[in-house]
Tab-separated table of C-alpha atoms and ligand atoms in Angstrom:
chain	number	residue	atom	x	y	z
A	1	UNK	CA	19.833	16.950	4.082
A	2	UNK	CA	23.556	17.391	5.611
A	3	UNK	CA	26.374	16.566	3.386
A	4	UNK	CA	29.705	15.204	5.418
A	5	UNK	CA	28.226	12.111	4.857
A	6	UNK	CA	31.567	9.679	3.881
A	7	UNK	CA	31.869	7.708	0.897
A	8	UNK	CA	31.376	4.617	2.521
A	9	UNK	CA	28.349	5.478	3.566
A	10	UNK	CA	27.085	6.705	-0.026
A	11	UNK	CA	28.192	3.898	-1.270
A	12	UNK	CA	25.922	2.100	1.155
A	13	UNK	CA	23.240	4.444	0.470
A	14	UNK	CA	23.932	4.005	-3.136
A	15	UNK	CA	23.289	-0.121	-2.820
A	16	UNK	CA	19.664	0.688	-0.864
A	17	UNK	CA	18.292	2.627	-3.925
A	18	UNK	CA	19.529	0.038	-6.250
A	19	UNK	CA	18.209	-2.893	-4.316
A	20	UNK	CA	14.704	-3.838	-5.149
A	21	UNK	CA	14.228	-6.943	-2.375
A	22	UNK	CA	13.163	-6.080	0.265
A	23	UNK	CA	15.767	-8.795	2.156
A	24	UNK	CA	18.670	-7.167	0.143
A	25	UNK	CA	17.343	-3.470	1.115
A	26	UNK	CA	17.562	-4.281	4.534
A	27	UNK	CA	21.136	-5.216	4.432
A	28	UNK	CA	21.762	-2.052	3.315
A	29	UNK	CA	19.843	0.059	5.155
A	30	UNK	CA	21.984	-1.416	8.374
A	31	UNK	CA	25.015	-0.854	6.812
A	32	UNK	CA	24.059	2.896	6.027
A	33	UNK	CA	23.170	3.153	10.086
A	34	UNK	CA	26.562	1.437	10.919
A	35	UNK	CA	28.461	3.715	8.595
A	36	UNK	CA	26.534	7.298	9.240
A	37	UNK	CA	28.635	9.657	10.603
A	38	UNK	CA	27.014	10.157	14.459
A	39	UNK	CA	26.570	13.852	15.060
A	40	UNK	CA	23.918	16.352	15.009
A	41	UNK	CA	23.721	17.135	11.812
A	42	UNK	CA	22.937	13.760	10.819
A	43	UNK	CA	20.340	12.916	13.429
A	44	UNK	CA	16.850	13.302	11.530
A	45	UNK	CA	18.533	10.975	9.079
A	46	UNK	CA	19.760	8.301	11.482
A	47	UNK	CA	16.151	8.653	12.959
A	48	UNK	CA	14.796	7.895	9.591
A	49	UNK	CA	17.313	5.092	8.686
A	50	UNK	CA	16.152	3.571	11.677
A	51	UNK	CA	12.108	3.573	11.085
A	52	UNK	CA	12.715	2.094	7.796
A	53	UNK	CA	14.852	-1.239	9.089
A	54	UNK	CA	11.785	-1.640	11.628
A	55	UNK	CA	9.405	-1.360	9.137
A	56	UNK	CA	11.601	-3.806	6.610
A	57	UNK	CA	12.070	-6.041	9.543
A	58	UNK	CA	8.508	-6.452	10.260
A	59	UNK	CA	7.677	-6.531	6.568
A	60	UNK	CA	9.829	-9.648	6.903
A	61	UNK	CA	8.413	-11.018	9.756
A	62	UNK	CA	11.910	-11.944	11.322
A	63	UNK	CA	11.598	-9.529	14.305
A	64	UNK	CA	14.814	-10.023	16.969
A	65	UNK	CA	13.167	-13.034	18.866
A	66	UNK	CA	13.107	-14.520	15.441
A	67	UNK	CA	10.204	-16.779	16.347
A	68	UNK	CA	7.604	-13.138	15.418
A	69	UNK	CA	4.775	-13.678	13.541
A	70	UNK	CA	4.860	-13.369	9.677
A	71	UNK	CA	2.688	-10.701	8.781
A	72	UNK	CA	0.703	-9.880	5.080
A	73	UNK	CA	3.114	-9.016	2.484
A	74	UNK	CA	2.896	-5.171	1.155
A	75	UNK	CA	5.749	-5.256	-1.238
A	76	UNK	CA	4.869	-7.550	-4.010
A	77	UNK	CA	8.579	-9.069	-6.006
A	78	UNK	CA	8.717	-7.305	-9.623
A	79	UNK	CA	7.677	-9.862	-12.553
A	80	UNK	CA	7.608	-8.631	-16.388
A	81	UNK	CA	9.023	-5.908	-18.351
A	82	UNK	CA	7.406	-3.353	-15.049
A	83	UNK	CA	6.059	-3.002	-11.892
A	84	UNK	CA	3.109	-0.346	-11.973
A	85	UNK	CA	0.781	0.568	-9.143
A	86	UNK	CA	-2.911	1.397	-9.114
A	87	UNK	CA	-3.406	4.306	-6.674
A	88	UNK	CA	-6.393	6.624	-5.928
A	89	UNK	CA	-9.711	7.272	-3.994
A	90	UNK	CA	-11.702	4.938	-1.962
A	91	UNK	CA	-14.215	3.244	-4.776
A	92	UNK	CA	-12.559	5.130	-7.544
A	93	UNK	CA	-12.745	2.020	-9.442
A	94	UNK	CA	-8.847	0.452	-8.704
A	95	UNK	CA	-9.861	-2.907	-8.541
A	96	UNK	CA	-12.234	-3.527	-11.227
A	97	UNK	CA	-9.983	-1.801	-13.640
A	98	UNK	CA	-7.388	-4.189	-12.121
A	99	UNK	CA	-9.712	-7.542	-12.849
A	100	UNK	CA	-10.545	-6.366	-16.505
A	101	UNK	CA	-6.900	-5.697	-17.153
A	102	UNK	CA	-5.121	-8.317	-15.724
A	103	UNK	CA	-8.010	-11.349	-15.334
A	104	UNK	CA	-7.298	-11.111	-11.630
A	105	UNK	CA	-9.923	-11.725	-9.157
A	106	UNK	CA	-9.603	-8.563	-7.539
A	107	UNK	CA	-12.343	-7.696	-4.619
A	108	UNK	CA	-14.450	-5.228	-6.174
A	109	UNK	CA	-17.222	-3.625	-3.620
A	110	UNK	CA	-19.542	-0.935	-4.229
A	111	UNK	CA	-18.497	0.593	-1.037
A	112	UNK	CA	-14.971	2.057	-0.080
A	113	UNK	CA	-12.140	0.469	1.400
A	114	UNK	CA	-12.706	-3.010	-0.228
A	115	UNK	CA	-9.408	-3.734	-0.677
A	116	UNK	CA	-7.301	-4.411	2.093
A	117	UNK	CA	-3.852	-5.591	0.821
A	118	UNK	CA	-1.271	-5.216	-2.652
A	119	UNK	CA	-2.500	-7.559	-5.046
A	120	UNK	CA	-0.466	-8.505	-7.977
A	121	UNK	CA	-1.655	-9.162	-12.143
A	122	UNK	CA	0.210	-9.258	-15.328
A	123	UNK	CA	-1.553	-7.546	-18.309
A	124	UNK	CA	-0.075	-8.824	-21.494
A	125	UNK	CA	0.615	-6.600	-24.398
A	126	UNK	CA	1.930	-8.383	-27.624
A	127	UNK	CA	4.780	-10.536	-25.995
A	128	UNK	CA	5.601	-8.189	-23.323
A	129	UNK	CA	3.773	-8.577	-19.634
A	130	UNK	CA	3.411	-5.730	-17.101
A	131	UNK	CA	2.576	-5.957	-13.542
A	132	UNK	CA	-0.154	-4.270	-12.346
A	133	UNK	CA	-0.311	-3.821	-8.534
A	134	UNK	CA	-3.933	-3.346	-6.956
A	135	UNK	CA	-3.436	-1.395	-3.440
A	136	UNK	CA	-6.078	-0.530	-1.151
A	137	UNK	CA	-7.379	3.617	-1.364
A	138	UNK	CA	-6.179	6.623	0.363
A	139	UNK	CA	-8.195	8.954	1.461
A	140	UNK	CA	-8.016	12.523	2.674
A	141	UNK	CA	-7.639	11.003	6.179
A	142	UNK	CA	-5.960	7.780	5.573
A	143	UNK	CA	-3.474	5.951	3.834
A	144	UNK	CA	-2.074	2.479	5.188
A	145	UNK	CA	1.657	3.127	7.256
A	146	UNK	CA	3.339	0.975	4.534
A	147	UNK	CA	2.486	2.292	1.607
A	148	UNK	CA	6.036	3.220	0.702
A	149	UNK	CA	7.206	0.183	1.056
A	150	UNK	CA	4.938	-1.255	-1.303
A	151	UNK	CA	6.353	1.483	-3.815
A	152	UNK	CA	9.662	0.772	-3.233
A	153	UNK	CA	9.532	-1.937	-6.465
A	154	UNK	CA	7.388	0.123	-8.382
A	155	UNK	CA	8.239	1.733	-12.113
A	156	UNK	CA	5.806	3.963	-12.164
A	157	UNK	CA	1.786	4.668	-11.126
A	158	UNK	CA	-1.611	4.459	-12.607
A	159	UNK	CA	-3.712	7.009	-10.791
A	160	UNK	CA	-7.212	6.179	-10.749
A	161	UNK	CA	-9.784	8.402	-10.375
A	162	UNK	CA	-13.699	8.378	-10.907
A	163	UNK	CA	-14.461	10.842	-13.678
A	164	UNK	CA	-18.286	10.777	-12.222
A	165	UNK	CA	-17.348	11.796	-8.845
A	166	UNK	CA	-18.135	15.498	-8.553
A	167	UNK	CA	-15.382	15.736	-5.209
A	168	UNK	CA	-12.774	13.889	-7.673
A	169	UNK	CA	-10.963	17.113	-7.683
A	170	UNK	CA	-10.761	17.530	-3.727
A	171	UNK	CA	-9.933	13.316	-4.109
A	172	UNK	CA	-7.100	13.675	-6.149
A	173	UNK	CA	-5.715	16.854	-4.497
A	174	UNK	CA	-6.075	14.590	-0.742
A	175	UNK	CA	-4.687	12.177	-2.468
A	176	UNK	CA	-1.203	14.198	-3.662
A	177	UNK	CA	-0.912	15.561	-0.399
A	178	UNK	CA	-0.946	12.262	1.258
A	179	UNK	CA	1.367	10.645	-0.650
A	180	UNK	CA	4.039	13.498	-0.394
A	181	UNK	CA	3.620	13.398	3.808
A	182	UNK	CA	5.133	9.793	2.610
A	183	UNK	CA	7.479	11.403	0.766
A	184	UNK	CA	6.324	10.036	-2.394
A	185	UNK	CA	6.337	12.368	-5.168
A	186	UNK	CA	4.404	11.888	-8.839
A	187	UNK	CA	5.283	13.515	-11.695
A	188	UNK	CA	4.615	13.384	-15.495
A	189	UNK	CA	7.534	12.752	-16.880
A	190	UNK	CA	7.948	9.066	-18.626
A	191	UNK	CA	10.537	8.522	-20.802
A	192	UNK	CA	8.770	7.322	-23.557
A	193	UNK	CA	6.535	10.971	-23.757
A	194	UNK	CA	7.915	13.689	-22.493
A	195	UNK	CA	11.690	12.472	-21.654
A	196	UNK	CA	13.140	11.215	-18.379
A	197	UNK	CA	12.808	13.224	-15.584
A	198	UNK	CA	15.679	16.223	-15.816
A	199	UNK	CA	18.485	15.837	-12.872
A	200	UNK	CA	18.103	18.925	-10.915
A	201	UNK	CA	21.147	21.093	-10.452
A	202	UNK	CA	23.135	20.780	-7.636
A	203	UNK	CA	22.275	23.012	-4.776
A	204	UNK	CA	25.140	23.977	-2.024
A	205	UNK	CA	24.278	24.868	1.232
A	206	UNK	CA	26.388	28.154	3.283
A	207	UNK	CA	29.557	25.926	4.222
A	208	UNK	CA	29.747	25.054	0.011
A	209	UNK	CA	28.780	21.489	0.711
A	210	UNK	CA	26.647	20.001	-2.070
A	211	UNK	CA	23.341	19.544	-0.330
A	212	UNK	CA	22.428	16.081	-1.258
A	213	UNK	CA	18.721	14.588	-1.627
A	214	UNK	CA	16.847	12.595	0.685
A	215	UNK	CA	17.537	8.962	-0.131
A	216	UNK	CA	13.926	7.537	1.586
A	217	UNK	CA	12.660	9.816	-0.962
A	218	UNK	CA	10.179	8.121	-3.929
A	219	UNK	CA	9.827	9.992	-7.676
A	220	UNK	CA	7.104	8.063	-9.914
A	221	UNK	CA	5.840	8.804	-12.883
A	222	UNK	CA	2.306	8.521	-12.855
A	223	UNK	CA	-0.763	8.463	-15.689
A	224	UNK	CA	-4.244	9.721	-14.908
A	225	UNK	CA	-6.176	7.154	-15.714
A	226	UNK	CA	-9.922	8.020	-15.594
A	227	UNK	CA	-12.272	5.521	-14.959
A	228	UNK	CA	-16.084	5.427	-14.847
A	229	UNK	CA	-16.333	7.173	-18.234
A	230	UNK	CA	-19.355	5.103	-19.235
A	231	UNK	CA	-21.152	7.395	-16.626
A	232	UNK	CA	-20.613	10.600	-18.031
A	233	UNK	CA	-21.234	12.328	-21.051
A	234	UNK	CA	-17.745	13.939	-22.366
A	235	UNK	CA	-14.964	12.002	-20.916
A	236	UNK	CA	-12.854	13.490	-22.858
A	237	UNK	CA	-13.736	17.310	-21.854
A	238	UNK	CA	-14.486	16.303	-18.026
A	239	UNK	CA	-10.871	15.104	-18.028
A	240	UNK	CA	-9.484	18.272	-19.537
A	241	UNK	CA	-11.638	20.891	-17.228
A	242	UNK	CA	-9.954	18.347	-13.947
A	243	UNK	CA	-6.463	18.937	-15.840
A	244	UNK	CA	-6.904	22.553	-16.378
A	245	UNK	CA	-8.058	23.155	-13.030
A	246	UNK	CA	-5.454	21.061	-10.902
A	247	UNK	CA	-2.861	21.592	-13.037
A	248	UNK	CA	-2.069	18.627	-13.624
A	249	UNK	CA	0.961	17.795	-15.821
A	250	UNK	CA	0.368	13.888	-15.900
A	251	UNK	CA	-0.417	11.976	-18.709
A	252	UNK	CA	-4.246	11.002	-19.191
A	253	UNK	CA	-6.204	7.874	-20.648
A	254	UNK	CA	-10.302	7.890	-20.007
A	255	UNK	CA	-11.358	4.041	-19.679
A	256	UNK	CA	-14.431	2.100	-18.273
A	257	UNK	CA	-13.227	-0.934	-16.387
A	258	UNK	CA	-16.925	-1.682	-16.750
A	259	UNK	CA	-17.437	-1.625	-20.261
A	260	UNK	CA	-14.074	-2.254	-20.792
A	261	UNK	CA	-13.676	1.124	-23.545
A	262	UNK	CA	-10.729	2.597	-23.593
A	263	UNK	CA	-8.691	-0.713	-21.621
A	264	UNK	CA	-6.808	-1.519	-24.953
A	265	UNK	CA	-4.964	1.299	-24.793
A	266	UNK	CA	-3.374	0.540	-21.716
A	267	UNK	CA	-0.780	-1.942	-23.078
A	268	UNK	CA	0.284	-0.024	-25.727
A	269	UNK	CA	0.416	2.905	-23.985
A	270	UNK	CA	3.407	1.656	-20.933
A	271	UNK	CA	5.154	0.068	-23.658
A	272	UNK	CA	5.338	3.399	-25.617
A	273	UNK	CA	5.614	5.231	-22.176
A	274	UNK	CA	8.439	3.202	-20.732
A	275	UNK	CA	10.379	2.937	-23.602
A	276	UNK	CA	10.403	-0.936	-23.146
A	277	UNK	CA	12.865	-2.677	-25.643
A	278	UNK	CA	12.439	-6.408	-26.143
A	279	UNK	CA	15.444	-8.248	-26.994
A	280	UNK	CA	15.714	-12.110	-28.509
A	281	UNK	CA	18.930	-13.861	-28.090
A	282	UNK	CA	19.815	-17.026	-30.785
A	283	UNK	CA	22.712	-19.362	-30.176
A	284	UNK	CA	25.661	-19.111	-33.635
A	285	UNK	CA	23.668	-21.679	-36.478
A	286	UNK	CA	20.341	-21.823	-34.901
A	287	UNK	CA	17.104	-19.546	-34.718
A	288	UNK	CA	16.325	-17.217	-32.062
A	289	UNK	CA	14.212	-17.924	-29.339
A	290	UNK	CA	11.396	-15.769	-30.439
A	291	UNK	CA	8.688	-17.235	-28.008
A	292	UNK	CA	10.041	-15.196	-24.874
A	293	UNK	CA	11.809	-11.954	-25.072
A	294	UNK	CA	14.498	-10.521	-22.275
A	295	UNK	CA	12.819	-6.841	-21.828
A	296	UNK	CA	15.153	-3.713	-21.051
A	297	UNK	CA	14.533	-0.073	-21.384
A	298	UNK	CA	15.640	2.164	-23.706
A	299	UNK	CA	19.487	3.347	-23.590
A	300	UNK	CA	20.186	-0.210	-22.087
A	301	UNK	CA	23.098	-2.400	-23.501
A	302	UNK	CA	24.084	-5.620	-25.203
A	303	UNK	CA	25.955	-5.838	-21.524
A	304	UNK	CA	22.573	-5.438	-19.734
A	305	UNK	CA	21.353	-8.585	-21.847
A	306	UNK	CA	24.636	-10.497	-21.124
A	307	UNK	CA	23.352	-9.701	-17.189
A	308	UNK	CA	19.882	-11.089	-17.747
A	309	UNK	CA	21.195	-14.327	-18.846
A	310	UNK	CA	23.699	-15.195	-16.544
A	311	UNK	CA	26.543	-13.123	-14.888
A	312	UNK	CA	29.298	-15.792	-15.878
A	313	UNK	CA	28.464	-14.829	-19.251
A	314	UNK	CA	28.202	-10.763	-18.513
A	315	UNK	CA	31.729	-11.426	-16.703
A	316	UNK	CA	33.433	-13.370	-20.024
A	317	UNK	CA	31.135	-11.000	-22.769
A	318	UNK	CA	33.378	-9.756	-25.663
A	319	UNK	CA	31.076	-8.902	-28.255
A	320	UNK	CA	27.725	-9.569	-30.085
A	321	UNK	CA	26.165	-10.382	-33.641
A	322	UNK	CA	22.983	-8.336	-34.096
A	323	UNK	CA	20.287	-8.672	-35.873
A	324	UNK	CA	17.460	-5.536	-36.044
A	325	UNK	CA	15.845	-2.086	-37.457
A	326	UNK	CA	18.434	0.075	-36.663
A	327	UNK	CA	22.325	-2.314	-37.883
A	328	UNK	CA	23.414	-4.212	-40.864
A	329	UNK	CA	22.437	-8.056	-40.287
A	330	UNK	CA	24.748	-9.925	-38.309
A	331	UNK	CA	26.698	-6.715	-37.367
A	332	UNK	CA	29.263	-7.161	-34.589
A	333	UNK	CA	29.199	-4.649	-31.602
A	334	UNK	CA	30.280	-4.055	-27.958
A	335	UNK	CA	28.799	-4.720	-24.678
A	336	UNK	CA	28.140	-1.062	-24.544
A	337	UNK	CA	26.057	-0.973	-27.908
A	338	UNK	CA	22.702	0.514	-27.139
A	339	UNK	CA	19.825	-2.030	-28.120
A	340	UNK	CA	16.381	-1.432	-30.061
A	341	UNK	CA	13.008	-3.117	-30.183
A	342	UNK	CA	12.774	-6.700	-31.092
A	343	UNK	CA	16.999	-6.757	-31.576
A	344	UNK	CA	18.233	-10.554	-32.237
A	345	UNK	CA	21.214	-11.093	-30.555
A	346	UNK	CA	23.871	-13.864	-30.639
A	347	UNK	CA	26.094	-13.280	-27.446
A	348	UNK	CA	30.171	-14.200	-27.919
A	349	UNK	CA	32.318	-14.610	-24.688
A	350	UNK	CA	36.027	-14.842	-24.254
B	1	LIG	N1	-20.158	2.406	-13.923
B	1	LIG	C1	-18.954	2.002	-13.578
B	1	LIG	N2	-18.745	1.476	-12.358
B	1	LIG	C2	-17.502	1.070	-12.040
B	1	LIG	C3	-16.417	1.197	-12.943
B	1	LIG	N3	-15.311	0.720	-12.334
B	1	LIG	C4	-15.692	0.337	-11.102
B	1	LIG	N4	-17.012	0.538	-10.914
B	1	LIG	C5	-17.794	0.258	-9.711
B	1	LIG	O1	-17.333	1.085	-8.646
B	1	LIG	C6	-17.399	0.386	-7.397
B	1	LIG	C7	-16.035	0.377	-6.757
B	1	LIG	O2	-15.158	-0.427	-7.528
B	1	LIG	P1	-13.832	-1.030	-6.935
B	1	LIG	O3	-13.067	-1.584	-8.074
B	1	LIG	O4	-14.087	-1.929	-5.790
B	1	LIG	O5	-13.149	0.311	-6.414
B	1	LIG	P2	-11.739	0.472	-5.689
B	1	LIG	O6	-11.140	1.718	-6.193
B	1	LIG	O7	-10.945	-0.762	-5.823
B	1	LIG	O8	-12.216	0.675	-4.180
B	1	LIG	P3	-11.351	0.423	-2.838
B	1	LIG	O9	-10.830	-0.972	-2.859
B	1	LIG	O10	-12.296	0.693	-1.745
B	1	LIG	O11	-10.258	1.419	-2.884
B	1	LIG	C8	-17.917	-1.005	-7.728
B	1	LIG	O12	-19.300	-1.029	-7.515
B	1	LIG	C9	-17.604	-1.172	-9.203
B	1	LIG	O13	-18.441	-2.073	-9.876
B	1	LIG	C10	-16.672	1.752	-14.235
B	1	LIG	O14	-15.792	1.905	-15.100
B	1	LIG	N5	-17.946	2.151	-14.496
B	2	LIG	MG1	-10.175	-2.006	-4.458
């Protein structure tokens, strides 16, 4: 990637990886072709710039004549405390595993390529819901053109495979290879396990300009989730020789979206994985609403609350009282104290 890009135009490029709409992504994605620098060194990036706002425009179905066509919808609006998708194999078992988790109704066909389009569920876990995103299969020699774009929202992806399949190895491996022709790149790392992701260090190229990354570039961190266990003998052991032998350094879970064994997990496994932090808020002199809780991540801030609720009150925030595991009852703090799990908070404003 060639540096000399000007700060305008990473700040624009800075609002696109922020944005989650797709509307709002679009914006920005113009603005970063307005404000590129034009010369050769930036040409593969204008060129990509470029094939995203024509695949964002058609996504939105307002092509230039304006009257176009709205197409199916591939990038399915965030709900709940995360976004994850279900990826893998034709027949792996994606769907299924989607209906038993979520209650959705899912196509499930004993033949590949049932599923044509992203199809959103919520699986519940204590008071905390997580979207689950059913996508159609790729294969060694296909995966749908806008497959990106559908994990644009995403938080993070449940790779399915079928643990009976003897060619889930070659699957998977397809699979990995497909996904980073997309540039979309798994990884193992959720916060809640093994840490966040570590920032690489800053690479230079011969002229000492920081060589920055590609911004159309996804990072996900993704749990092998292996389905179909009912059909073999040693889950467990299958799953570590496929590990072993791919070197693999994801996260695994061995379920049966038929039988259902091994689905409880699931739940308790995201939460754990992506650190989620539920937060109540209570007005001064009354109880707290404990029916529905605002959900942040770990390391996020009475300030990111304050946001949730309403930006007139993040704007006017001076300080909270806090009830929880880890303060004295009723302690005042900052917007910038970090919240924990199931935190009370009464919000105070100038
Ligand atoms: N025995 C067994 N069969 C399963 C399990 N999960 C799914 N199946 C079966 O596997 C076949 C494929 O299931 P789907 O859920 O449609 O698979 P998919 O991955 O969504 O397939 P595509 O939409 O083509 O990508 C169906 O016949 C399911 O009933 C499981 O845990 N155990
Ligand atoms: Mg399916």
């Amino acid at each position: 990637m060639p540096a000399n890009l000007t700060p305008v135009y990473r700040k624009a490029e800075e609002a696109y990886r922020a944005a989650r709409e797709p509307a709002e992504r679009l914006e920005h994605l113009k603005e970063m072709l307005r404000t590129i620098p034009k010369h050769k060194g930036t040409d593969h990036l204008q060129g990509d710039i470029k094939r995203w706002i024509k695949e964002l425009t058609e996504e939105l179905g307002s092509g230039k004549q304006g009257g176009k066509k709205k197409g199916p919808v591939h990038t399915i609006r965030p709900e709940g405390a995360a976004q994850l998708s279900l990826l893998g194999a034709p027949n792996a078992g994606k769907s299924e595993l989607h209906a038993k988790l979520t209650g959705s109704r899912a196509d499930i066909g004993p033949y590949p390529f049932t599923t044509k389009l992203p199809m959103p569920g919520m699986l519940g876990f204590e008071d905390v819901w997580f979207q689950l995103v059913d996508l159609p299969p790729i294969s060694s020699d296909y995966i749908e053109g806008w497959m990106g774009n559908s994990l644009q929202p995403a938080d993070g992806v449940l790779l399915v495979i079928d643990l009976a399949d003897p060619d889930c190895a070659e699957h998977l491996q397809a699979i990995i290879r497909q996904l980073a022709e997309k540039k979309i790149f798994l990884h193992g790392y959720w916060p809640g396990l093994r840490g966040p992701k570590p920032v690489p260090e800053p690479t230079f190229d011969e002229a000492g300009e920081e060589i920055i990354e590609d911004p159309f570039r996804i990072e996900l961190p993704a749990l092998l989730v292996a389905n179909k266990s009912d059909l073999v003998a040693d889950p467990e052991s299958e799953l570590q020789v496929l590990v072993e032998l791919l070197e693999l350094d994801f996260p695994t879970i061995s379920v049966s979206a038929k039988t259902g064994v091994g689905c409880e997990a699931m739940g308790p496994l995201l939460f754990k994985a992506l650190q989620i932090v539920r937060v109540y808020t209570k007005m001064p002199g009354k109880q707290p609403e404990l029916d529905r809780p605002f959900t942040l991540r770990r390391g996020q801030t009475v300030l990111d609350v304050a946001r949730l609720v309403h930006k007139d009150i993040a704007a006017g925030l001076r300080y909270a009282k806090i009830w929880g595991t880890e303060v004295f009852a009723g302690q005042q703090v900052g917007p910038e104290h970090q919240l924990a799990d199931k935190d009370v908070l009464e919000l105070h404003m100038r």
